[in-house]
Amino acid sequence: MAEKVLMKGNEAFAEAVIRGGVRFYFGYPITPQSEIPEFMSRELPKRGGKFLQAESELGAVNMAYGCGAAGGNAFISSSSPGIALMQEGMSFLCSAEVPLTILNASRGGPGIGSIQPGQADYFQVTRGGGNGDYRIPVFAPASIQEAIDILYDAPALADEWRNPVMILVDGLMGQMMEPVVLPEPKTPVTSADIPKLKPWAISGSEKGQRSVVKSLRLQPEVLEQHVEKLFEKYNRMEQELQKVECDSIEDAEVVFVAFGTMARLAREAMEILQSQGIKAGLIRPISLWPFPYYAFDALTDKTKVVISTELSMGQMIQDVQLGVKGRFPVKLIHRTGGMLPTSIEIVDKTKKILEEVR
Amino acid sequence: MSTFNGLREPDRRILVVTGHYGSGKTEFSVSLAMRLAERGFGPYKRLALCDLDIINPYFRSRERRAMLEGAGVPVYGSAYGHEVTAEIPELAANIRAPLEDKDCRTIVDLGGNDSGAMVLNQFGKYFTPESTLFLTVINANRPETRDFDGAMEHLRAIEAITGHKVDGLINNTHLLRETDADCVVKGHRLCERLCDATGAFIWCDCYPEGIVDPASLPEEYGYLMPLGLYMRPGWLDR
């Protein structure tokens, strides 16, 4: 096993995608993820890659669109308001079926908000802020190591599905340090490999074969057919990409649902409750789209209440309700604006909720 | 050796703490301030901490202002009330107060790397060799300072940007709660090599309190300083 090193989240995310094969980064700095462009500007040129600071987030996402259309493995990163600016490009990338790895280190909102951690981008990333019928797989790791593992696989996953893939972390994960093990670097795709590996890409093929990458389809019949084809793909994604971690849910009276940073707080609250004799469990969605609705089917009649714990006014709770299908009451414990609850706060609120539902 | 619970008595009034990103400068600075405060101010009437980190948006010593000020250590940092959450590179003018005050022992906590150390230059006149000890924190588990060449590059870059020679090294080689004695020993060896090459000395070896038993570290180490995890929320490590 490789040696453990101590890494700051943002550095680790950048290193992981480079090791996963990314060689092109386009970005515009924004706290709390500016260490990523800084790291990329220093490291990518050393490893045969290119770093380009765009004039804006809109510029960055469209540069990545062009790079991906030509077959390059690109990566973009930003934070909540910057991701909002990139949404138009994400719709275009999905329509044109161009792969891209995207990282969102989310912060407090709405508007310019704050630089503290937040999870109020749930709707933005799972429902999409761009126009049209499209879907982007979103993964929400809860540790730096899990983020490394997901980011390492993300470029290949994006290529496999010919679709952007997003990793949602928050500012705290970007800024904190953890001991991690880095995976072995993959061999990056070269220009010579692209015509073979990505025959759809605009690679300058010498055989006279034309590749067209576009999102414009003026004939309604053609566009309808294209969108239906995209949805065949999205339906397969829903089947194949769901990822979830469940802990102690079999006989749990109260089940927390939480992702990312909040899942770590919810887990601590769960353990405190368990130590006090209250049976508590945790469902931690790792894929936010597709949301692992099936995980809720494992809850038994012993469950009294399901609590969505979020760093927002309650966004994921809508998916939790869909998963619960009315079997149990669904409640919310949350903080927002960049505030984090303490585990004791979660425990106290949970006890009050239990009194109400028992 | 003058020690108090493993704490080395700084022989100069101003302690400037530099280092690579994530080497643990802030954790060291806050721990040192708390322990000096606990022990008493020695020959000085006051003790202050200057947070000159204008690089990081999170985990800055000013976040622990309430705890430090409760221990009698004023924290000088941002000019604005939103000092924990603002990301503007500004500093309060009153940072000069503890630097001017000959009766105030002052710890200066800088942001990471040479870019974080650059901010020091505007206060250059206070940092005379007689008054100031330049310390650099080394964590040999950070990828960029894990070997001699990488660590030297960072030391030299910090010296070049500040115009000051590093006097002492703080061996803060750790993996948070996964730290063991071998970690500390690995860092000590790297620091010894760096000292041989630069003429600096090892000011102290740090170990995370309650995680590494100081009795498990080699007896010949000069000063051992236990570090509390003041900056890191406990729930992150469950």
Coordinates of C-alpha atoms in Angstrom, one line a residue:
Chain A
M1 CA 0.0 0.0 0.0
A2 CA 1.3 3.4 -0.9
E3 CA 2.5 5.7 1.9
K4 CA 0.0 8.0 3.6
V5 CA 0.4 11.7 3.1
L6 CA -1.3 14.7 4.7
M7 CA -3.2 16.7 2.1
K8 CA -5.4 19.7 2.0
G9 CA -8.7 18.8 0.3
N10 CA -8.3 21.1 -2.7
E11 CA -4.8 19.9 -3.4
A12 CA -5.9 16.3 -3.1
F13 CA -8.8 16.8 -5.5
A14 CA -6.5 18.3 -8.1
E15 CA -3.9 15.6 -7.7
A16 CA -6.6 12.9 -7.9
V17 CA -8.0 14.1 -11.3
I18 CA -4.5 14.5 -12.7
R19 CA -3.8 10.9 -11.6
G20 CA -7.1 9.9 -13.1
G21 CA -5.9 11.2 -16.5
V22 CA -7.0 14.8 -16.7
R23 CA -4.5 17.0 -18.6
F24 CA -6.5 20.2 -19.2
Y25 CA -7.8 22.6 -16.7
F26 CA -9.8 25.8 -17.3
G27 CA -10.7 27.9 -14.4
Y28 CA -11.4 31.2 -12.7
P29 CA -10.5 31.5 -9.0
I30 CA -13.2 31.6 -6.3
T31 CA -13.0 30.9 -2.6
P32 CA -13.1 28.2 -1.1
Q33 CA -11.5 26.3 -4.0
S34 CA -8.8 28.7 -5.4
E35 CA -6.1 26.3 -4.3
I36 CA -7.2 24.0 -7.2
P37 CA -6.4 26.5 -10.0
E38 CA -3.2 27.4 -8.2
F39 CA -2.2 23.7 -7.9
M40 CA -3.2 23.1 -11.6
S41 CA -1.2 26.1 -12.8
R42 CA 1.9 24.7 -11.1
E43 CA 1.5 20.9 -11.7
L44 CA -0.2 20.4 -15.1
P45 CA 2.6 21.9 -17.2
K46 CA 5.0 19.5 -15.4
R47 CA 2.9 16.5 -16.5
G48 CA 2.4 17.4 -20.1
G49 CA -0.9 19.2 -19.5
K50 CA -2.3 22.7 -20.0
F51 CA -3.6 25.2 -17.5
L52 CA -5.6 28.2 -18.7
Q53 CA -7.0 30.9 -16.5
A54 CA -10.2 31.9 -18.2
E55 CA -11.7 35.4 -18.1
S56 CA -14.7 34.1 -16.3
E57 CA -16.5 30.9 -15.3
L58 CA -18.5 31.2 -18.5
G59 CA -15.3 31.2 -20.4
A60 CA -13.9 28.3 -18.4
V61 CA -16.8 26.0 -19.1
N62 CA -16.9 26.8 -22.8
M63 CA -13.1 26.2 -23.1
A64 CA -13.7 22.8 -21.5
Y65 CA -16.5 22.2 -23.9
G66 CA -14.2 22.8 -26.8
C67 CA -11.4 20.7 -25.3
G68 CA -13.8 17.8 -24.6
A69 CA -15.3 18.0 -28.1
A70 CA -11.7 17.6 -29.4
G71 CA -11.3 14.5 -27.2
G72 CA -9.2 16.0 -24.4
N73 CA -9.8 15.0 -20.7
A74 CA -10.7 18.3 -19.1
F75 CA -11.5 19.4 -15.6
I76 CA -13.2 22.5 -14.3
S77 CA -13.9 23.5 -10.7
S78 CA -15.6 26.4 -9.0
S79 CA -17.8 27.2 -6.0
S80 CA -21.6 27.8 -5.9
P81 CA -22.0 31.2 -7.6
G82 CA -19.3 30.2 -10.1
I83 CA -21.0 26.9 -10.8
A84 CA -24.2 28.9 -11.4
L85 CA -22.4 30.8 -14.1
M86 CA -21.3 27.5 -15.7
Q87 CA -24.8 26.0 -15.9
E88 CA -25.4 27.1 -19.5
G89 CA -22.3 25.3 -20.6
M90 CA -23.3 22.1 -18.7
S91 CA -26.6 22.0 -20.7
F92 CA -24.6 22.4 -23.9
L93 CA -22.1 19.7 -22.9
C94 CA -24.9 17.2 -22.1
S95 CA -26.7 17.9 -25.4
A96 CA -23.5 17.5 -27.3
E97 CA -22.5 14.5 -25.2
V98 CA -19.1 15.9 -24.3
P99 CA -17.4 14.4 -21.3
L100 CA -16.1 16.6 -18.5
T101 CA -15.2 16.3 -14.8
I102 CA -16.6 19.2 -12.7
L103 CA -16.0 19.9 -9.0
N104 CA -18.2 22.2 -7.0
A105 CA -16.8 23.2 -3.6
S106 CA -20.1 24.7 -2.4
R107 CA -20.4 27.7 -0.1
G108 CA -23.2 29.7 1.5
G109 CA -25.8 31.3 -0.6
P110 CA -28.0 32.6 -2.2
G111 CA -26.3 35.3 -4.3
I112 CA -22.6 35.9 -3.5
G113 CA -23.5 34.5 -0.1
S114 CA -20.4 33.7 2.1
I115 CA -17.2 31.7 1.8
Q116 CA -18.3 29.3 4.6
P117 CA -19.5 25.7 3.7
G118 CA -23.0 25.1 2.5
Q119 CA -25.2 22.4 0.8
A120 CA -27.8 24.7 -0.7
D121 CA -26.5 23.8 -4.2
Y122 CA -28.4 20.5 -4.0
F123 CA -31.2 21.7 -6.4
Q124 CA -28.6 23.5 -8.6
V125 CA -26.6 20.3 -9.1
T126 CA -29.2 17.6 -9.1
R127 CA -32.0 19.4 -11.0
G128 CA -29.7 21.4 -13.2
G129 CA -29.6 25.2 -13.6
G130 CA -29.3 25.1 -17.4
N131 CA -32.0 24.8 -20.0
G132 CA -33.6 21.7 -21.4
D133 CA -33.9 18.0 -20.5
Y134 CA -30.5 16.9 -19.3
R135 CA -28.9 15.0 -16.4
I136 CA -25.5 15.1 -14.7
P137 CA -24.4 12.4 -12.3
V138 CA -23.4 14.0 -9.0
F139 CA -21.3 12.4 -6.3
A140 CA -20.9 13.8 -2.8
P141 CA -18.0 12.3 -0.9
A142 CA -17.7 12.7 2.9
S143 CA -14.0 12.4 3.3
I144 CA -10.9 13.6 1.4
Q145 CA -10.0 9.9 0.7
E146 CA -13.4 9.2 -0.7
A147 CA -13.2 12.4 -2.8
I148 CA -9.9 11.2 -4.2
D149 CA -11.3 7.8 -5.1
I150 CA -14.3 9.3 -6.9
L151 CA -12.3 12.0 -8.7
Y152 CA -9.7 9.5 -9.8
D153 CA -12.4 7.5 -11.5
A154 CA -14.5 10.5 -12.8
P155 CA -12.7 11.2 -16.1
A156 CA -13.1 7.6 -17.2
L157 CA -16.7 7.6 -16.1
A158 CA -17.4 10.8 -18.0
D159 CA -15.8 9.3 -21.1
E160 CA -17.7 6.1 -20.7
W161 CA -21.1 7.9 -20.6
R162 CA -20.1 10.8 -22.8
N163 CA -21.5 13.1 -20.2
P164 CA -20.3 15.6 -17.6
V165 CA -19.8 14.2 -14.1
M166 CA -19.9 16.4 -11.1
I167 CA -18.3 16.0 -7.7
L168 CA -20.0 18.0 -4.9
V169 CA -17.9 18.9 -1.9
D170 CA -18.1 21.9 0.3
G171 CA -15.7 24.6 1.4
L172 CA -14.8 22.8 4.6
M173 CA -13.7 19.7 2.7
G174 CA -11.7 21.8 0.3
Q175 CA -9.9 23.6 3.1
M176 CA -9.4 20.8 5.7
M177 CA -6.4 18.4 5.9
E178 CA -6.6 14.6 6.1
P179 CA -4.2 11.7 5.8
V180 CA -4.8 10.0 2.4
V181 CA -3.3 7.5 0.1
L182 CA -3.0 8.6 -3.5
P183 CA -3.7 6.0 -6.3
E184 CA -1.2 5.2 -9.0
P185 CA -1.3 7.6 -12.0
K186 CA -3.2 6.4 -15.0
T187 CA -1.6 6.7 -18.4
P188 CA -3.1 9.9 -19.9
V189 CA -4.8 9.8 -23.3
T190 CA -2.6 11.3 -26.1
S191 CA -3.7 13.0 -29.3
A192 CA -2.7 9.9 -31.2
D193 CA -5.1 7.8 -29.1
I194 CA -8.2 10.0 -29.5
P195 CA -9.4 8.9 -33.0
K196 CA -9.4 5.3 -31.8
L197 CA -10.7 5.8 -28.2
K198 CA -13.2 8.6 -29.1
P199 CA -14.3 8.2 -32.7
W200 CA -17.0 10.8 -32.2
A201 CA -14.5 13.6 -31.2
I202 CA -13.3 16.3 -33.5
S203 CA -9.8 14.9 -33.7
G204 CA -8.6 16.0 -37.1
S205 CA -9.0 12.5 -38.6
E206 CA -7.0 12.0 -41.8
K207 CA -9.4 9.5 -43.2
G208 CA -12.0 12.1 -44.2
Q209 CA -14.5 10.9 -41.7
R210 CA -16.4 13.9 -40.3
S211 CA -17.2 14.2 -36.7
V212 CA -19.9 16.7 -35.6
V213 CA -20.3 17.8 -32.0
K214 CA -23.2 20.1 -31.6
S215 CA -26.2 21.0 -29.5
L216 CA -28.3 22.7 -32.1
R217 CA -31.0 20.7 -33.7
L218 CA -33.5 22.9 -35.6
Q219 CA -35.9 20.2 -36.7
P220 CA -38.3 19.4 -33.7
E221 CA -38.5 15.7 -34.8
V222 CA -34.7 15.4 -34.7
L223 CA -34.4 17.2 -31.4
E224 CA -37.1 15.0 -29.9
Q225 CA -35.3 11.9 -31.1
H226 CA -32.0 13.2 -29.7
V227 CA -33.5 13.9 -26.3
E228 CA -35.2 10.5 -26.2
K229 CA -31.8 8.9 -27.0
L230 CA -30.2 11.0 -24.2
F231 CA -32.9 9.8 -21.8
E232 CA -32.2 6.1 -22.7
K233 CA -28.7 6.9 -21.4
Y234 CA -29.9 8.7 -18.3
N235 CA -32.2 5.8 -17.5
R236 CA -29.3 3.4 -17.6
M237 CA -27.3 5.8 -15.5
E238 CA -30.1 5.7 -12.9
Q239 CA -29.8 2.0 -12.8
E240 CA -26.0 1.8 -12.7
L241 CA -24.7 4.8 -10.9
Q242 CA -26.6 4.8 -7.6
K243 CA -24.3 4.8 -4.6
V244 CA -25.1 4.8 -0.9
E245 CA -23.7 3.9 2.4
C246 CA -26.1 2.7 5.1
D247 CA -25.3 2.3 8.8
S248 CA -27.4 0.6 11.5
I249 CA -30.7 1.2 9.7
E250 CA -32.2 -2.3 10.2
D251 CA -33.6 -1.7 13.6
A252 CA -33.3 2.1 13.8
E253 CA -36.0 4.1 15.4
V254 CA -34.7 7.2 13.9
V255 CA -32.8 7.4 10.6
F256 CA -30.7 10.3 9.5
V257 CA -30.2 11.1 5.9
A258 CA -27.1 13.2 5.2
F259 CA -24.4 13.7 2.6
G260 CA -20.9 15.1 2.6
T261 CA -19.7 17.1 5.6
M262 CA -23.2 16.9 7.2
A263 CA -23.0 13.1 7.1
R264 CA -20.0 13.3 9.4
L265 CA -21.9 15.4 11.9
A266 CA -25.0 13.1 11.5
R267 CA -22.8 10.1 12.2
E268 CA -21.5 11.6 15.4
A269 CA -25.0 12.4 16.5
M270 CA -26.1 8.8 15.6
E271 CA -23.3 7.4 17.8
I272 CA -24.2 9.7 20.7
L273 CA -27.8 8.6 20.5
Q274 CA -26.8 5.0 20.3
S275 CA -24.7 5.4 23.4
Q276 CA -27.8 6.7 25.1
G277 CA -29.8 3.7 24.1
I278 CA -31.7 5.3 21.2
K279 CA -31.5 3.2 18.1
A280 CA -30.3 5.5 15.4
G281 CA -29.1 4.9 11.8
L282 CA -27.7 6.7 8.9
I283 CA -28.4 6.7 5.1
R284 CA -25.6 8.5 3.4
P285 CA -26.3 9.1 -0.3
I286 CA -23.0 9.2 -2.2
S287 CA -24.7 9.7 -5.6
L288 CA -27.1 12.6 -5.3
W289 CA -28.3 12.1 -8.9
P290 CA -29.2 9.3 -9.4
F291 CA -30.5 9.5 -5.8
P292 CA -30.5 6.0 -4.1
Y293 CA -34.2 5.8 -3.4
Y294 CA -34.0 2.1 -3.1
A295 CA -32.0 2.4 0.2
F296 CA -35.2 3.5 2.0
D297 CA -36.9 0.2 1.1
A298 CA -34.6 -1.5 3.7
L299 CA -36.2 0.5 6.6
T300 CA -38.4 -1.6 8.8
D301 CA -41.5 -0.9 10.8
K302 CA -39.3 -0.2 13.7
T303 CA -38.5 3.1 12.2
K304 CA -40.5 6.0 13.7
V305 CA -39.0 8.9 11.7
V306 CA -36.6 9.8 9.0
I307 CA -34.6 13.0 9.4
S308 CA -33.0 14.8 6.5
T309 CA -30.0 16.7 7.9
E310 CA -28.8 19.4 5.6
L311 CA -26.7 22.6 5.4
S312 CA -29.6 24.3 3.6
M313 CA -33.2 25.2 4.3
G314 CA -34.1 21.6 3.1
Q315 CA -33.5 20.6 -0.5
M316 CA -32.6 16.9 -0.4
I317 CA -35.6 16.4 1.8
Q318 CA -37.7 16.2 -1.4
D319 CA -35.7 13.2 -2.6
V320 CA -35.9 11.7 0.9
Q321 CA -39.7 12.0 0.8
L322 CA -39.8 10.3 -2.6
G323 CA -37.6 7.5 -1.2
V324 CA -39.7 7.1 2.0
K325 CA -43.0 6.9 -0.1
G326 CA -45.1 8.1 2.8
R327 CA -44.1 5.1 5.1
F328 CA -42.7 7.3 7.9
P329 CA -42.8 11.0 8.8
V330 CA -39.9 12.9 7.3
K331 CA -38.4 15.8 9.3
L332 CA -35.6 18.3 8.8
I333 CA -32.7 19.3 10.9
H334 CA -30.6 22.0 9.3
R335 CA -28.5 25.0 9.5
T336 CA -27.7 27.4 6.6
G337 CA -25.8 30.5 5.6
G338 CA -22.4 28.8 6.3
M339 CA -23.4 27.7 9.8
L340 CA -22.7 24.1 10.9
P341 CA -24.7 22.5 13.7
T342 CA -23.0 20.7 16.5
S343 CA -23.7 17.0 17.0
I344 CA -25.2 17.9 20.3
E345 CA -27.6 20.3 18.6
I346 CA -28.6 17.5 16.2
V347 CA -29.1 15.1 19.2
D348 CA -31.3 17.5 21.1
K349 CA -33.4 18.3 18.1
T350 CA -33.8 14.6 17.3
K351 CA -35.0 13.9 20.8
K352 CA -37.7 16.6 20.5
I353 CA -38.7 15.1 17.1
L354 CA -38.9 11.6 18.6
E355 CA -41.2 12.9 21.4
E356 CA -43.5 14.3 18.8
V357 CA -43.7 11.2 16.6
R358 CA -43.7 8.4 19.3
Chain B
M1 CA 17.5 23.7 29.1
S2 CA 14.7 25.9 30.2
T3 CA 11.4 24.0 29.9
F4 CA 8.0 24.1 31.3
N5 CA 5.9 21.1 30.5
G6 CA 8.1 20.6 27.5
L7 CA 7.8 24.2 26.4
R8 CA 11.0 25.9 25.3
E9 CA 11.6 29.4 26.6
P10 CA 11.8 31.6 23.5
D11 CA 14.9 33.7 23.9
R12 CA 13.7 36.6 21.8
R13 CA 10.6 38.8 22.0
I14 CA 9.1 38.2 18.6
L15 CA 8.5 34.8 17.2
V16 CA 7.7 34.6 13.5
V17 CA 6.1 31.3 12.4
T18 CA 6.4 30.5 8.7
G19 CA 6.0 27.2 6.8
H20 CA 4.5 25.4 3.9
Y21 CA 0.7 25.3 3.4
G22 CA -0.7 22.9 5.9
S23 CA 2.5 22.4 7.8
G24 CA 0.6 23.3 11.0
K25 CA 1.8 26.9 11.6
T26 CA -1.5 28.0 13.0
E27 CA -1.9 25.0 15.2
F28 CA 1.6 25.5 16.5
S29 CA 1.1 29.3 17.0
V30 CA -2.1 28.8 18.9
S31 CA -0.7 26.0 21.0
L32 CA 2.4 28.0 21.8
A33 CA 0.3 31.0 22.8
M34 CA -1.9 29.0 25.0
R35 CA 1.0 27.3 26.7
L36 CA 3.0 30.5 27.2
A37 CA -0.2 32.1 28.6
E38 CA -0.7 29.2 31.0
R39 CA 2.9 29.4 32.2
G40 CA 2.9 33.2 32.6
F41 CA 4.5 35.8 30.4
G42 CA 8.0 35.4 31.8
P43 CA 10.1 38.6 31.4
Y44 CA 7.2 40.3 29.5
K45 CA 4.1 42.1 30.7
R46 CA 2.0 41.0 27.8
L47 CA 1.6 38.3 25.2
A48 CA -0.1 38.8 21.8
L49 CA -0.7 36.8 18.7
C50 CA -0.7 38.5 15.3
D51 CA -2.6 36.6 12.6
L52 CA -1.0 37.7 9.4
D53 CA -2.6 34.9 7.3
I54 CA -4.2 36.6 4.3
I55 CA -4.0 33.4 2.2
N56 CA -6.4 31.0 3.8
P57 CA -10.1 31.5 4.1
Y58 CA -10.6 28.9 6.9
F59 CA -8.6 27.6 9.9
R60 CA -7.0 30.9 10.8
S61 CA -5.9 31.6 14.3
R62 CA -8.3 34.5 14.6
E63 CA -11.1 31.9 14.6
R64 CA -9.9 31.1 18.1
R65 CA -9.9 34.7 19.2
A66 CA -12.4 34.0 22.1
M67 CA -10.3 31.2 23.5
L68 CA -7.0 33.1 23.2
E69 CA -8.4 36.3 24.6
G70 CA -10.0 34.3 27.4
A71 CA -6.4 33.1 28.2
G72 CA -5.2 36.7 28.2
V73 CA -3.7 36.7 24.7
P74 CA -5.1 39.5 22.4
V75 CA -5.3 38.5 18.7
Y76 CA -4.5 41.1 16.1
G77 CA -5.7 40.4 12.5
S78 CA -8.3 41.9 10.3
A79 CA -9.5 45.4 10.6
Y80 CA -13.1 44.4 10.1
G81 CA -15.6 42.6 12.2
H82 CA -16.1 39.8 9.7
E83 CA -12.6 38.6 10.2
V84 CA -13.4 34.9 10.2
T85 CA -15.4 34.9 6.9
A86 CA -13.9 37.8 4.9
E87 CA -11.5 36.8 2.1
I88 CA -10.1 40.2 1.5
P89 CA -6.3 40.5 2.0
E90 CA -6.3 43.3 4.5
L91 CA -4.8 43.7 7.9
A92 CA -5.5 45.9 10.9
A93 CA -3.2 48.9 11.4
N94 CA -3.0 48.0 15.1
I95 CA -0.9 45.0 14.3
R96 CA 2.0 47.3 14.8
A97 CA 1.0 47.8 18.5
P98 CA 2.4 44.5 19.9
L99 CA 5.4 44.7 17.5
E100 CA 6.2 48.2 18.8
D101 CA 5.6 47.2 22.5
K102 CA 8.9 46.1 24.0
D103 CA 7.0 44.7 26.9
C104 CA 4.9 42.4 24.7
R105 CA 6.0 39.0 23.6
T106 CA 4.5 38.5 20.2
I107 CA 3.8 35.4 18.1
V108 CA 3.4 36.2 14.4
D109 CA 1.4 33.5 12.5
L110 CA 1.9 33.8 8.7
G111 CA 0.0 32.3 5.8
G112 CA 1.5 29.4 3.9
N113 CA 4.5 29.3 1.6
D114 CA 6.5 32.3 0.3
S115 CA 3.3 33.9 -0.9
G116 CA 1.9 33.9 2.7
A117 CA 5.2 35.1 4.1
M118 CA 5.4 38.1 1.7
V119 CA 3.0 40.1 3.9
L120 CA 5.8 40.3 6.5
N121 CA 7.9 42.8 4.5
Q122 CA 5.7 45.8 5.4
F123 CA 6.6 45.2 9.1
G124 CA 10.3 44.6 8.3
K125 CA 11.7 47.2 10.7
Y126 CA 10.5 45.3 13.7
F127 CA 12.2 42.1 12.9
T128 CA 15.8 42.7 13.9
P129 CA 18.0 39.7 14.6
E130 CA 18.1 40.8 18.3
S131 CA 14.4 40.8 18.7
T132 CA 13.1 38.2 16.4
L133 CA 13.3 34.4 16.1
F134 CA 12.4 33.2 12.6
L135 CA 10.8 29.7 12.9
T136 CA 9.7 27.5 10.0
V137 CA 7.3 24.6 10.6
I138 CA 8.1 21.4 8.7
N139 CA 5.7 18.5 8.2
A140 CA 7.5 15.7 6.4
N141 CA 4.1 14.1 5.6
R142 CA 3.1 16.9 3.3
P143 CA 3.8 15.8 -0.2
E144 CA 5.8 18.9 -1.2
T145 CA 8.0 18.9 1.9
R146 CA 8.4 15.2 2.4
D147 CA 12.0 15.1 1.2
F148 CA 15.1 17.2 1.6
D149 CA 14.9 18.9 -1.8
G150 CA 11.3 19.8 -1.5
A151 CA 11.7 21.1 2.0
M152 CA 14.8 23.1 1.1
E153 CA 13.1 24.7 -1.8
H154 CA 10.3 25.9 0.5
L155 CA 12.8 27.1 3.1
R156 CA 14.8 29.0 0.5
A157 CA 11.7 30.5 -1.1
I158 CA 10.5 31.8 2.3
E159 CA 13.9 33.2 3.1
A160 CA 14.1 34.9 -0.3
I161 CA 10.7 36.6 -0.1
T162 CA 11.2 37.8 3.5
G163 CA 14.9 38.6 3.3
H164 CA 15.3 36.8 6.7
K165 CA 17.3 33.7 7.4
V166 CA 15.4 30.9 9.1
D167 CA 16.8 30.5 12.7
G168 CA 14.9 27.5 13.9
L169 CA 12.9 24.6 12.6
I170 CA 9.7 23.2 14.2
N171 CA 9.4 19.5 13.4
N172 CA 5.6 19.1 13.2
T173 CA 5.5 15.9 11.2
H174 CA 2.1 14.3 11.8
L175 CA -0.9 12.6 10.3
L176 CA -3.5 14.1 12.6
R177 CA -4.9 11.2 14.8
E178 CA -2.9 8.6 12.8
T179 CA 0.4 10.1 14.0
D180 CA 2.8 7.7 15.7
A181 CA 6.3 8.1 17.1
D182 CA 7.8 7.0 13.7
C183 CA 6.2 10.0 12.1
V184 CA 7.9 12.4 14.5
V185 CA 11.2 10.6 14.1
K186 CA 11.0 10.8 10.3
G187 CA 10.4 14.5 10.5
H188 CA 13.2 15.0 13.0
R189 CA 15.7 13.3 10.7
L190 CA 14.6 15.5 7.8
C191 CA 15.0 18.6 10.0
E192 CA 18.5 17.5 11.0
R193 CA 19.5 17.3 7.4
L194 CA 18.0 20.7 6.7
C195 CA 19.8 22.1 9.7
D196 CA 23.1 20.7 8.5
A197 CA 22.6 22.5 5.1
T198 CA 21.3 25.8 6.4
G199 CA 22.9 26.4 9.8
A200 CA 19.4 26.5 11.5
F201 CA 18.7 24.4 14.6
I202 CA 15.7 22.3 15.6
W203 CA 13.7 24.6 17.9
C204 CA 11.5 21.8 19.0
D205 CA 9.7 18.6 18.0
C206 CA 6.0 18.6 18.2
Y207 CA 3.6 15.7 18.9
P208 CA -0.1 15.6 19.0
E209 CA -1.2 15.6 22.7
G210 CA -2.9 12.4 23.7
I211 CA -2.0 10.6 20.5
V212 CA 1.7 10.1 20.7
D213 CA 3.3 9.3 24.1
P214 CA 6.3 11.6 24.5
A215 CA 8.1 8.7 26.3
S216 CA 8.1 6.8 23.1
L217 CA 10.3 9.5 21.4
P218 CA 14.1 9.4 21.5
E219 CA 15.5 10.7 24.7
E220 CA 18.1 12.8 22.9
Y221 CA 15.5 15.1 21.4
G222 CA 15.9 18.5 23.0
Y223 CA 12.5 20.0 23.4
L224 CA 9.2 18.3 22.9
M225 CA 6.1 20.3 22.6
P226 CA 2.6 18.8 22.8
L227 CA 0.2 20.3 20.3
G228 CA -3.5 20.4 21.1
L229 CA -5.8 20.2 18.1
Y230 CA -7.3 23.6 18.7
M231 CA -8.1 24.4 15.1
R232 CA -9.6 21.1 14.0
P233 CA -13.2 20.3 15.0
G234 CA -13.2 16.9 16.9
W235 CA -16.1 15.6 14.8
L236 CA -14.0 15.5 11.7
D237 CA -12.0 12.6 13.1
R238 CA -14.7 10.2 14.3

